[in-house]
C-alpha atoms as one frame of an Amber mdcrd trajectory, in Angstrom:
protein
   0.000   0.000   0.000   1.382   3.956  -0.845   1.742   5.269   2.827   0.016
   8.738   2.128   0.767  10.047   5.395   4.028  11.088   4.216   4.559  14.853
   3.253   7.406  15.048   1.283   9.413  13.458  -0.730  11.499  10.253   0.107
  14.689  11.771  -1.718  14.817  15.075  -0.115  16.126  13.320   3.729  18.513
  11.080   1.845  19.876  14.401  -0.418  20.390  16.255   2.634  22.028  13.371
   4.907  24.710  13.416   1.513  24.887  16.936   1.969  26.010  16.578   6.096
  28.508  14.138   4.940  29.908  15.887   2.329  30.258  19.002   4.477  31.685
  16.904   7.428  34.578  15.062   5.379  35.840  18.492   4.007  35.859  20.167
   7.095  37.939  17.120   8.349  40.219  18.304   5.759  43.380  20.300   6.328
  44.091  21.563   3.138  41.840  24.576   1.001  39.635  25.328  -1.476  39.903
  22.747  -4.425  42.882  20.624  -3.067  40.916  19.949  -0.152  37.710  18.815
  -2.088  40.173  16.460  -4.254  42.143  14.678  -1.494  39.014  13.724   0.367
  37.302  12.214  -2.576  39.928  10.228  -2.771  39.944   9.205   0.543  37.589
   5.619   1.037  35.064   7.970   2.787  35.012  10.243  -0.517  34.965   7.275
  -2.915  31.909   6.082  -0.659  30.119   9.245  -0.801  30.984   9.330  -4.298
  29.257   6.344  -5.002  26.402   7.109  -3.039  25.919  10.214  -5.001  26.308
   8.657  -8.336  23.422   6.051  -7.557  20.868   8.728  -6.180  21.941  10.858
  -8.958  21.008   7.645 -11.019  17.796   7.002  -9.347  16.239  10.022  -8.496
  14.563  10.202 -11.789  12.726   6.789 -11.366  12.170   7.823  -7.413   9.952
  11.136  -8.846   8.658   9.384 -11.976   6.617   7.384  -9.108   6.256  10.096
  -6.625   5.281  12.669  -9.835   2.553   9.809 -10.497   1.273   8.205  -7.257
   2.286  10.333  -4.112  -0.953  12.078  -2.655   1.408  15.370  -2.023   2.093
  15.251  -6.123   0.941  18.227  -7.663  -0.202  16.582 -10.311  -2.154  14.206
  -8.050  -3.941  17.116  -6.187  -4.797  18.742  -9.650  -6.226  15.523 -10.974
  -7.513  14.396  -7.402 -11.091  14.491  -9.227 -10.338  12.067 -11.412  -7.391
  10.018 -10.909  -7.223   9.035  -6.945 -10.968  10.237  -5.935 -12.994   8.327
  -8.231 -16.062   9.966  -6.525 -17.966  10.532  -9.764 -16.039   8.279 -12.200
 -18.149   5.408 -12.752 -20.063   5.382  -9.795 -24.201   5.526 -10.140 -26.817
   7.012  -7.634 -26.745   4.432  -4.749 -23.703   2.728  -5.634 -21.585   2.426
  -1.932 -18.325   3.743  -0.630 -17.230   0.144  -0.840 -17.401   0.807  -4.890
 -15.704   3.965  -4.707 -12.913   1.810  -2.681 -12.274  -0.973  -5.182 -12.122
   1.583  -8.055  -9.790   3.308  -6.381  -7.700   0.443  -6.145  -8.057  -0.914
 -10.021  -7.086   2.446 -10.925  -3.982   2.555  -8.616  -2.723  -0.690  -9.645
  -2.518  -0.206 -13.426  -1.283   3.657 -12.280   1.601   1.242 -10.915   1.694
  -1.397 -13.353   2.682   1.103 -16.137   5.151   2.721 -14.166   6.979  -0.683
 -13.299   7.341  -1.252 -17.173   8.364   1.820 -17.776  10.986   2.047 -15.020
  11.900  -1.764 -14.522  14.505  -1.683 -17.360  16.017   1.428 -16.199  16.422
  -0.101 -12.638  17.928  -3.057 -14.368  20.480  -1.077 -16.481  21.643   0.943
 -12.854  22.515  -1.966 -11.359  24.499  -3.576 -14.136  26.782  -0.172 -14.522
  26.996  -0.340 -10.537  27.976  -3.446 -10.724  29.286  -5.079  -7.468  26.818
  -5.851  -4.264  23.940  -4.233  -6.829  24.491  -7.500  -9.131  23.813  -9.573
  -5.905  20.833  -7.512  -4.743  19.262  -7.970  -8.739  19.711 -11.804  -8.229
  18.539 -11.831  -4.618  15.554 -10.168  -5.664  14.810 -12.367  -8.497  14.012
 -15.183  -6.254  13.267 -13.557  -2.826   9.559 -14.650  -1.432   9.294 -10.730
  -1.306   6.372  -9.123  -3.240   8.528  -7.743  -6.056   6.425  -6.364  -8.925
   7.187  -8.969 -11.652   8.225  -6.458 -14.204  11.338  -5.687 -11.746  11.493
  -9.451 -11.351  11.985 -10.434 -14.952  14.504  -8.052 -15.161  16.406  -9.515
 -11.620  16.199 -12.906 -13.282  18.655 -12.195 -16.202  21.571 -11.512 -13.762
  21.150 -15.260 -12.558  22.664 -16.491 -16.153  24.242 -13.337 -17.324  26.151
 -11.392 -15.030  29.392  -9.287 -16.345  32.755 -10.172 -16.239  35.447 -10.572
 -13.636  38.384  -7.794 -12.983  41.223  -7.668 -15.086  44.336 -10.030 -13.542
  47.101  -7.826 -14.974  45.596  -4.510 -13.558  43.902  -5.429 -10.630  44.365
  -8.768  -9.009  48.444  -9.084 -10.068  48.929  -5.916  -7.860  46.445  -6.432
  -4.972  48.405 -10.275  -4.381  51.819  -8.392  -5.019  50.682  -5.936  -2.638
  49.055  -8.150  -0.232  51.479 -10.858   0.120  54.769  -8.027  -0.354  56.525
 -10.360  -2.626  56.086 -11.157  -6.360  53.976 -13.708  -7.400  56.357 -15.360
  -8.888  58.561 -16.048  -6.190  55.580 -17.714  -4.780  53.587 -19.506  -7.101
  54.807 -21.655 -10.069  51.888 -20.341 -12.168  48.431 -18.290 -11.524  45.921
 -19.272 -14.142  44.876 -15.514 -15.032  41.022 -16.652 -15.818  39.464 -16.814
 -12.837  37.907 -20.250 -11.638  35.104 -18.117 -10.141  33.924 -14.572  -9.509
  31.742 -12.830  -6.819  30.284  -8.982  -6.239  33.338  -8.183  -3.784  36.470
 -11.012  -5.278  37.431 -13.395  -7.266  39.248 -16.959  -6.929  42.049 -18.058
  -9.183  44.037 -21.704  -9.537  47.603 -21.983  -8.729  50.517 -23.882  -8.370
  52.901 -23.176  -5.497  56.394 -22.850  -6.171  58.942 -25.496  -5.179  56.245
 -27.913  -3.249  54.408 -27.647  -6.531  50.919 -27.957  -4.355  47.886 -27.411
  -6.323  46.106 -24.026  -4.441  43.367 -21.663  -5.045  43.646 -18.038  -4.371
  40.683 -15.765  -3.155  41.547 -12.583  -3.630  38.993  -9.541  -2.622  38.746
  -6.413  -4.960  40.528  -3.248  -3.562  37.521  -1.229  -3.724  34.800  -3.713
  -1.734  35.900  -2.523   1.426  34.559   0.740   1.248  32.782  -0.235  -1.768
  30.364  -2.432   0.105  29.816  -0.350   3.102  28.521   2.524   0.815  26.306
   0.294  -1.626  24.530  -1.279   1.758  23.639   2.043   3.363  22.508   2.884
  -0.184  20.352  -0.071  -0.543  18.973   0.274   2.861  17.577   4.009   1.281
  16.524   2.300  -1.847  14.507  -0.037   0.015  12.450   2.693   2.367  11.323
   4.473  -1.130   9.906   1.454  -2.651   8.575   0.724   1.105   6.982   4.343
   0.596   5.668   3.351  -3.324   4.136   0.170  -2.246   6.717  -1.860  -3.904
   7.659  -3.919  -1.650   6.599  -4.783   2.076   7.907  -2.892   5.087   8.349
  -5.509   7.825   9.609  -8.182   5.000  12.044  -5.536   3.685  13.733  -4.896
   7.122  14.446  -7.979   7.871  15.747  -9.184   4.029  17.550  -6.088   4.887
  18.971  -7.038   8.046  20.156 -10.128   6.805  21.508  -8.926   3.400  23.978
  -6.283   4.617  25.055  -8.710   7.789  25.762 -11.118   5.432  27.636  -8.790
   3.227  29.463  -7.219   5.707  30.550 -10.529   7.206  31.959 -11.658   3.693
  34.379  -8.673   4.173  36.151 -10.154   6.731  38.569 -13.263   5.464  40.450
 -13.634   8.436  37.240 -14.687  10.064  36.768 -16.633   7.395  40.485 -17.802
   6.931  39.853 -18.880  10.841  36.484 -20.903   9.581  38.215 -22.734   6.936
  41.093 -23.587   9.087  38.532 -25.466  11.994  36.405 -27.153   9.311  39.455
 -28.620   7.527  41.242 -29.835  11.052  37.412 -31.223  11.904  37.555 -32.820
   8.987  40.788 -34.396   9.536  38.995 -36.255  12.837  38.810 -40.362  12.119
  35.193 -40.386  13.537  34.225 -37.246  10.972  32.003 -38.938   8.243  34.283
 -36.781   5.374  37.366 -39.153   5.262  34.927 -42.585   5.139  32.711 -40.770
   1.898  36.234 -39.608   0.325  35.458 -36.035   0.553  38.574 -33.664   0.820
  38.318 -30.532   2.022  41.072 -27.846   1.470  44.121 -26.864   4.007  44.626
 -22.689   4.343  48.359 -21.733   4.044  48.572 -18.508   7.087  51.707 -17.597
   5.334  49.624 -16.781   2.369  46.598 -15.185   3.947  45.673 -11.578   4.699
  42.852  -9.159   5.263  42.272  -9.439   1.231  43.515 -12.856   0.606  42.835
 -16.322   1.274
């Protein structure tokens, strides 16, 4: 259901929250004018904010295309209150009961609604993909969440289960984050990195390898540069995203918090690989146990090399 109640837009508390931070980072700042303004958006806090920016700046259109269209403090609305969201004389016959007006009202709504999700769906879709990271995850998420998505948006969401862009580039991103990581080159490590990755995620990749001198078969995770502040500031974005479709009916409130809740835990957890180096490592000693039913069923699980692990590798 639209919640009416509200009085103003859904953007303008979001704008103006981007406007404190913005205003906050540069006074943290010590140097002037425009040097200031280009250190700090190149600090992770800047390139945060700057991503924050660039999807509202994004989705702002879509957000008043259904606020311009549906929102009960919509000029247009109040001009057309007569005949678009009154219904008091459209249709309705001497005697006919408020229980009439009601329904109409509704049937109207929804195809109000069901236009706008065709017309908007694909440009929803098309944000995400040039996003890319955590917003690829939240399109296939929502493809198959039990979540009342419209199922123009969900049509859309279903395409990035089968076709989701590529990985990062090995020479110019994944080469240096290991040689930076691990403060050695990789080839004083490994015998050979296949450069294709063997599988690909929203915040890293994985790659095969062969370790040099025990010549050990290995696979190397290796997390983007960017996630971690990349993911913080595409979370607190979603989180936004979510209260203005809670606002356009889109999707449910209480359903959304929690799918919320869980999402960006989840997320946020998947930033941390030494907790997950730490998992790995007590699974595969478990699993090393004669009474564990892994060695009877011939299922090998792999062994984590410390010397080889930090906060961006595993």
């Amino acid at each position: 259901m639209l919640r009416t109640s509200m009085k103003s837009s859904a953007v303008i508390p979001f704008a103006r929250k981007l406007a404190r931070r913005t205003a906050i980072g540069l006074a943290g700042t010590t140097l002037a004018g425009g040097t200031a303004v280009a250190v700090y958006t190149h600090t992770e806090s800047g390139l945060g904010l700057k991503r924050e920016i660039d999807f509202w700046r994004n989705i702002t259109p879509v957000v008043w295309d259904y606020w311009w269209n549906t929102s009960f403090s919509s000029p247009k609305i109040r001009f057309h209150s007569g005949e678009l969201f009154s219904w008091k004389k459209e249709g309705k016959e001497e005697g006919q009961s408020e229980e009439y007006e009601n329904d109409a009202k509704k049937e109207r709504r929804k195809k109000v609604l069901q236009s706008l999700h065709e017309k908007n769906a694909p440009k929803i879709f098309q944000i995400m993909l040039d996003l890319g990271g955590l917003y690829i995850k939240l399109g296939q998420v929502l493809s198959v969440t039990a979540l009342p998505i419209p199922e123009e948006y969900r049509e859309r969401f279903r395409i990035l289960q089968s076709n989701v862009p590529g990985h990062e580039d090995f020479d110019s991103v994944i080469l240096p984050t290991l040689e930076k990581e691990l403060k050695s080159p990789v080839r004083d490590i490994f015998e050979s990195i296949e450069e294709t990755p063997c599988g690909a995620a929203s915040i890293g990749q994985a790659h095969r390898a062969v370790l040099k001198g025990t010549k050990e078969p290995v696979v190397i995770k290796v997390q983007y540069p960017d996630a971690k502040w990349q993911v913080p500031a595409d979370i607190e974005c979603v989180g936004q995203f979510l209260k203005v479709c809670v606002w356009f009916g889109v999707v449910d409130e209480s359903a959304s918090k929690l799918s919320y809740e869980e999402f960006s835990r989840q997320f946020l957890a998947e930033l941390d690989y030494e907790a997950e180096k730490e998992n790995l490592k007590e699974v595969y000693e478990s699993s090393l146990d004669p009474r564990a039913p892994y060695l009877e069923k011939g299922v090998v699980l792999p062994r984590v090399f410390d010397e080889f692990c930090t906060k961006q590798v595993i």
